Coordinates of C-alpha atoms and ligand atoms in Angstrom, one line a residue:
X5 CA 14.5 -30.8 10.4
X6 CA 16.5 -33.1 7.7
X7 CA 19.6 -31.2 6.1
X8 CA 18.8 -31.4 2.1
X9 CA 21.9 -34.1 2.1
X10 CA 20.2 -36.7 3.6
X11 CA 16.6 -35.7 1.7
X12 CA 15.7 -38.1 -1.3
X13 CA 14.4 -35.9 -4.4
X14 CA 10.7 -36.5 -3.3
X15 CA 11.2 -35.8 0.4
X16 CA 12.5 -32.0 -1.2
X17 CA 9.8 -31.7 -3.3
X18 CA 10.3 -33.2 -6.5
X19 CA 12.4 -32.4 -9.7
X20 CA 10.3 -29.1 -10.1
X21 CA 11.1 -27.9 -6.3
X22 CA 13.8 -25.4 -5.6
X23 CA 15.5 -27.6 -2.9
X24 CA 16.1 -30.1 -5.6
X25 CA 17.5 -27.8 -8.1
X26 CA 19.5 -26.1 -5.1
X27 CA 21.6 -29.3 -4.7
X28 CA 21.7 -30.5 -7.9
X29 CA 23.8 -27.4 -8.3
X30 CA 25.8 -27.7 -4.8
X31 CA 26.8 -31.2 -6.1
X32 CA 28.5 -30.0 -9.3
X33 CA 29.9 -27.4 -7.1
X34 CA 31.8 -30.2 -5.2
X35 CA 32.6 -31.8 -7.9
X36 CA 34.5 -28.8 -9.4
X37 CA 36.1 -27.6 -6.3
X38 CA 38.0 -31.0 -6.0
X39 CA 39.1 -30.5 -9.8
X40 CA 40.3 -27.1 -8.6
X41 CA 42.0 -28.7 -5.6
X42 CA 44.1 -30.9 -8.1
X43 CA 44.4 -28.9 -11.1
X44 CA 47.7 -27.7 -11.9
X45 CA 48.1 -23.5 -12.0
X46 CA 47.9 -21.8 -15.5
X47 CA 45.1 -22.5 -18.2
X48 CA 43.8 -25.9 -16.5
X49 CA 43.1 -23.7 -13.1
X50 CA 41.9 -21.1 -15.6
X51 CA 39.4 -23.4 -17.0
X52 CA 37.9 -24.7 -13.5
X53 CA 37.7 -21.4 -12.4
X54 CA 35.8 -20.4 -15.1
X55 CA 32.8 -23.2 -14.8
X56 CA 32.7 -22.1 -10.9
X57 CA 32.0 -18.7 -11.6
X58 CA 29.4 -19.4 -14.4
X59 CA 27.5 -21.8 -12.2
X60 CA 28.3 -19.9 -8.7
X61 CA 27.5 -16.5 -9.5
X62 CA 24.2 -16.6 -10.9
X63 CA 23.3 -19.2 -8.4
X64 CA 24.0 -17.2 -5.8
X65 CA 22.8 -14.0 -7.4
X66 CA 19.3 -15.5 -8.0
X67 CA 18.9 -16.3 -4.5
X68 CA 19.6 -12.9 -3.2
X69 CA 16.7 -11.8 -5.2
X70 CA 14.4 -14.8 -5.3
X71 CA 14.8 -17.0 -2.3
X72 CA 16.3 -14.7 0.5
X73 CA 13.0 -11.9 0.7
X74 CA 10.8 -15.6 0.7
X75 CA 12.7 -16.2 3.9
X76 CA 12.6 -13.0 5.8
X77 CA 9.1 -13.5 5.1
X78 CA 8.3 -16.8 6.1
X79 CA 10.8 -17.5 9.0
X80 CA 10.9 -14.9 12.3
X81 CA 14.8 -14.9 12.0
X82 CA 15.1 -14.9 8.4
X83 CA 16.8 -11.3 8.8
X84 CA 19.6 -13.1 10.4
X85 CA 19.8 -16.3 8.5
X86 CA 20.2 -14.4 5.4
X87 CA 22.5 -11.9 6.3
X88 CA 24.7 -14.6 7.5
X89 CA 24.2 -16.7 3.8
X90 CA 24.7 -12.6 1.9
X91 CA 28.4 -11.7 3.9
X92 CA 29.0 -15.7 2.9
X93 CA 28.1 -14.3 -1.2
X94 CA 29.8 -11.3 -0.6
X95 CA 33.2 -12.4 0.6
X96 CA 33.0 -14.9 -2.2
X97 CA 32.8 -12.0 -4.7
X98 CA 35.6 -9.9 -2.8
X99 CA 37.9 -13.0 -3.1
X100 CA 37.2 -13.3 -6.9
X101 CA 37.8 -9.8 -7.5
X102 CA 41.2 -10.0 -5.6
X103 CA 42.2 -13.4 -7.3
X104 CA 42.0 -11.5 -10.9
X105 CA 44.1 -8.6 -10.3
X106 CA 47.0 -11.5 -9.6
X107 CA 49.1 -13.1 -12.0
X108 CA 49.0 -16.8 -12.0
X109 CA 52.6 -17.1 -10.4
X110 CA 52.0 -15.1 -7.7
X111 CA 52.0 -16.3 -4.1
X112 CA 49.2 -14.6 -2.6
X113 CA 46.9 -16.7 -5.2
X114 CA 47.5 -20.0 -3.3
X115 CA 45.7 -18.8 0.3
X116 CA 43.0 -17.2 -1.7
X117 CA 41.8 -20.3 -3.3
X118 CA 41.8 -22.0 -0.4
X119 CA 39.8 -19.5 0.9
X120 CA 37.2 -19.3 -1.6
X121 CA 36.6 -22.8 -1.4
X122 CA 36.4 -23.0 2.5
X123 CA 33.7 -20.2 2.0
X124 CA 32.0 -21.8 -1.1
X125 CA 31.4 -25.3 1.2
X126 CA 30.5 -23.1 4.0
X127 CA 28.0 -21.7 1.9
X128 CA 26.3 -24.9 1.1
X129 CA 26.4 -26.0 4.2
X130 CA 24.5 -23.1 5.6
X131 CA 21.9 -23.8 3.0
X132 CA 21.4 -27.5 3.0
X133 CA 21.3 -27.6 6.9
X134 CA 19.7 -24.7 8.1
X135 CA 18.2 -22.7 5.6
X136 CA 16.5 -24.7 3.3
X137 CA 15.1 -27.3 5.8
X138 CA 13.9 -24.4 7.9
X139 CA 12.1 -23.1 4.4
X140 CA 10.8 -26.3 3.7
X141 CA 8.7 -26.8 7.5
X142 CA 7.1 -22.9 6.4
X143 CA 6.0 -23.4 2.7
X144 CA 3.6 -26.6 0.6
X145 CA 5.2 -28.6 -1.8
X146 CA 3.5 -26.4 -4.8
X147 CA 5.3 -23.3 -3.3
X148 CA 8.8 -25.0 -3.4
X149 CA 7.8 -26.1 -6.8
X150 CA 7.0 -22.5 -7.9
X151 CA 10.2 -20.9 -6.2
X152 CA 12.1 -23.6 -8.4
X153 CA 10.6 -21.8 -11.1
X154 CA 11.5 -18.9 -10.2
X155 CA 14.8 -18.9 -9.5
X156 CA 15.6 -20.9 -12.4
X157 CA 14.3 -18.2 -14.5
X158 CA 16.0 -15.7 -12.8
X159 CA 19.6 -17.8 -12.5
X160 CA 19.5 -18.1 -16.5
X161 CA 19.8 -14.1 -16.7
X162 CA 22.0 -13.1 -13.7
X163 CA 25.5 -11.9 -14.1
X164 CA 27.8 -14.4 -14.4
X165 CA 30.8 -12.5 -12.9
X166 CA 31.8 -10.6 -9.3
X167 CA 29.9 -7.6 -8.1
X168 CA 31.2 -6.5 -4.7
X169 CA 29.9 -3.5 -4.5
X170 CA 26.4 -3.8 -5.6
X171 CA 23.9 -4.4 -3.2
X172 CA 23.2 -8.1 -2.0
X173 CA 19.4 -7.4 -1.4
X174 CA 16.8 -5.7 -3.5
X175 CA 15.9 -2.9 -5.0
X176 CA 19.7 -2.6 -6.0
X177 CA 20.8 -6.1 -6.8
X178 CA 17.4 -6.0 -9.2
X179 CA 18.2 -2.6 -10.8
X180 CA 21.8 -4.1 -11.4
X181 CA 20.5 -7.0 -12.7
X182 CA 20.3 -6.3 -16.4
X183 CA 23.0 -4.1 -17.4
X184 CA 25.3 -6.1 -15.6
X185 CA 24.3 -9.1 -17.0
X186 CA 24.2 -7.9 -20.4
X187 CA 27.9 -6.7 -19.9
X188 CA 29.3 -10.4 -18.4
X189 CA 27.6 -12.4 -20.6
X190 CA 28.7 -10.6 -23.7
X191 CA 32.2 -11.1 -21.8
X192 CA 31.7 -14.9 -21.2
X193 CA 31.4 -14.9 -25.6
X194 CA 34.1 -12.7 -26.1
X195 CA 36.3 -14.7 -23.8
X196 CA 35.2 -18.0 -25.8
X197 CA 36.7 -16.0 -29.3
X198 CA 39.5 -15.7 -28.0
X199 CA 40.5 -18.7 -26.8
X200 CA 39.2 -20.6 -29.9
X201 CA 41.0 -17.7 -32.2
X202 CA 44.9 -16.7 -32.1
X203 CA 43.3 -14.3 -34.8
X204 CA 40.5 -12.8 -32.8
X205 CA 42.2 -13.1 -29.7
X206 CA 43.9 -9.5 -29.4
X207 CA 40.3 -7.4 -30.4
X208 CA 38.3 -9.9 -28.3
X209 CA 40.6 -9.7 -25.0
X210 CA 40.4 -5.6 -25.5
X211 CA 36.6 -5.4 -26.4
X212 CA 36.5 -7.4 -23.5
X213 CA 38.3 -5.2 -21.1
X214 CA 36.6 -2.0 -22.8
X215 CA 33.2 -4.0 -21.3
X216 CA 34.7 -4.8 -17.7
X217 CA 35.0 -0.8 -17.3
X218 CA 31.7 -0.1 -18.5
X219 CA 30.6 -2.7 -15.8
X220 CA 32.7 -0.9 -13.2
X221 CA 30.5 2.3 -13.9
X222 CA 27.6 0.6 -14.1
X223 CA 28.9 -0.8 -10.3
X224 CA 30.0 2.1 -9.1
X225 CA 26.1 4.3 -9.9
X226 CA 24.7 4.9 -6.3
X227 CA 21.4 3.4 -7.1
X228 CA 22.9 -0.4 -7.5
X229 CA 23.7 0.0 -3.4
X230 CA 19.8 0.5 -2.1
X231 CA 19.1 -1.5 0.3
X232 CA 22.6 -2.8 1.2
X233 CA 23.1 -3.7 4.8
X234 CA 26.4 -2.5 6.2
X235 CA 28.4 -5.8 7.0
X236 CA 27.9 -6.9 3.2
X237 CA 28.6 -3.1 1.3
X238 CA 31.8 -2.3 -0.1
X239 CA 32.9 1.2 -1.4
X240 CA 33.0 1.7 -4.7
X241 CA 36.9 1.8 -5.9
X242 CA 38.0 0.3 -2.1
X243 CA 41.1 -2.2 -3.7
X244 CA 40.0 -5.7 -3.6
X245 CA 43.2 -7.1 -1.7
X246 CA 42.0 -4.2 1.1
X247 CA 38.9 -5.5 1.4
X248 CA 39.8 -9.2 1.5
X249 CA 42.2 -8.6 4.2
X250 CA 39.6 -7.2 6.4
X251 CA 37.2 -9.9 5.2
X252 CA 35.0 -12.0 7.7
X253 CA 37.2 -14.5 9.2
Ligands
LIG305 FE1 22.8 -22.4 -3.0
LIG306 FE1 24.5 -19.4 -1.7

């Protein structure tokens, strides 16, 4: 078993297979973490930020429902490898959703990052060593190829922002798919207006805002919970800053 670091493109597979497109997307990871790491606070942190989340969250989200059920399928302790991988996605999103109810001077920001990007390499890790290799010994060439497809489908309409409290697994995570991609993505545009507008900026920031509540309904409906497994569930309206302090260590 050869950790997806050390694996040329056609040892994983090819362009086409999922562990290539997997670590294409951990590399640009690294490569913005270390611009986080030296990026001064205010709009340059902002920025970086930003990138991370559009490239992180649907990653990660399009895993949960593509690649994960493959595994608990295909690998006798898949249950437990992907549970670990889901409270990995789910702290991630707890963290996020602490980090935006702070302003940019405050102290408690500083630890947080630091956390968030100790669990984000943890992450990859957990993928490129164990995970994917693992995946890889169970399923052809073709069926690498094909989950590539597939998750790259899926990635390209996945929310684009923290849910905690939706469900990490399916049916939830898929029911909460759509609305709540519908409602970040239409965020991500509005947020675009008003940085390229001083006009714009004030109707675009509360349009915006008006959407993030809408979202936190959407979150908050029972249904977006099934089939939730207790170490990764949140309650709906817990406080984010709770739930990090109490968050896997
Ligand atoms: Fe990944
Ligand atoms: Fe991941």
């Amino acid at each position: 078993m050869t950790s997806l670091a050390l694996q040329t493109q056609d040892q994983m597979g090819g362009r086409l297979s999922v562990l290539t497109r997997q670590k294409k997307d951990h590399v640009r990871l690294d490569r913005l973490l270390n611009d986080l790491a030296v990026a001064p606070s205010g709009p340059a942190e902002d920025r970086v930020l930003r990138e991370i989340a559009r490239l992180v969250f649907p990653h990660a989200f399009a895993e949960e429902s593509v690649l994960w059920p493959v595994m608990r399928r295909v690998l006798p302790d898949g249950e437990e490898l992907t549970l670990q991988v889901e409270q990995e996605h789910q702290e991630v999103n707890e963290l996020w959703t602490s980090l935006e109810e702070l302003d940019a001077d405050d102290p408690r920001r500083e630890p947080l990052l630091d956390r968030l990007t100790r669990v984000l390499q943890e992450d990859v890790r957990d993928e490129e060593d164990e995970l994917f290799p693992r995946l890889q010994e169970r399923i052809s060439e073709r069926q690498l190829q094909a989950l590539g497809l597939a998750w790259e489908i899926v990635r390209r309409i996945s929310p684009t922002r923290p849910h905690p409290v939706v469900a990490r697994r399916p049916p939830g995570n898929a029911l909460a798919a759509l609305p709540l991609t519908l409602t970040d993505r239409a965020r991500d545009n509005l947020d675009r207006v008003a940085q390229r507008s001083e006009r714009l900026r004030d109707p675009a920031e509360r349009a915006s805002a008006a959407l993030a509540r809408i979202a936190g309904r959407i979150e908050d409906l029972p249904i977006m919970r099934i089939g939730e497994r207790a170490s990764t569930s949140r309650a709906p309206g817990a406080t984010a800053m709770a739930a990090t302090n109490g968050g896997r260590a």
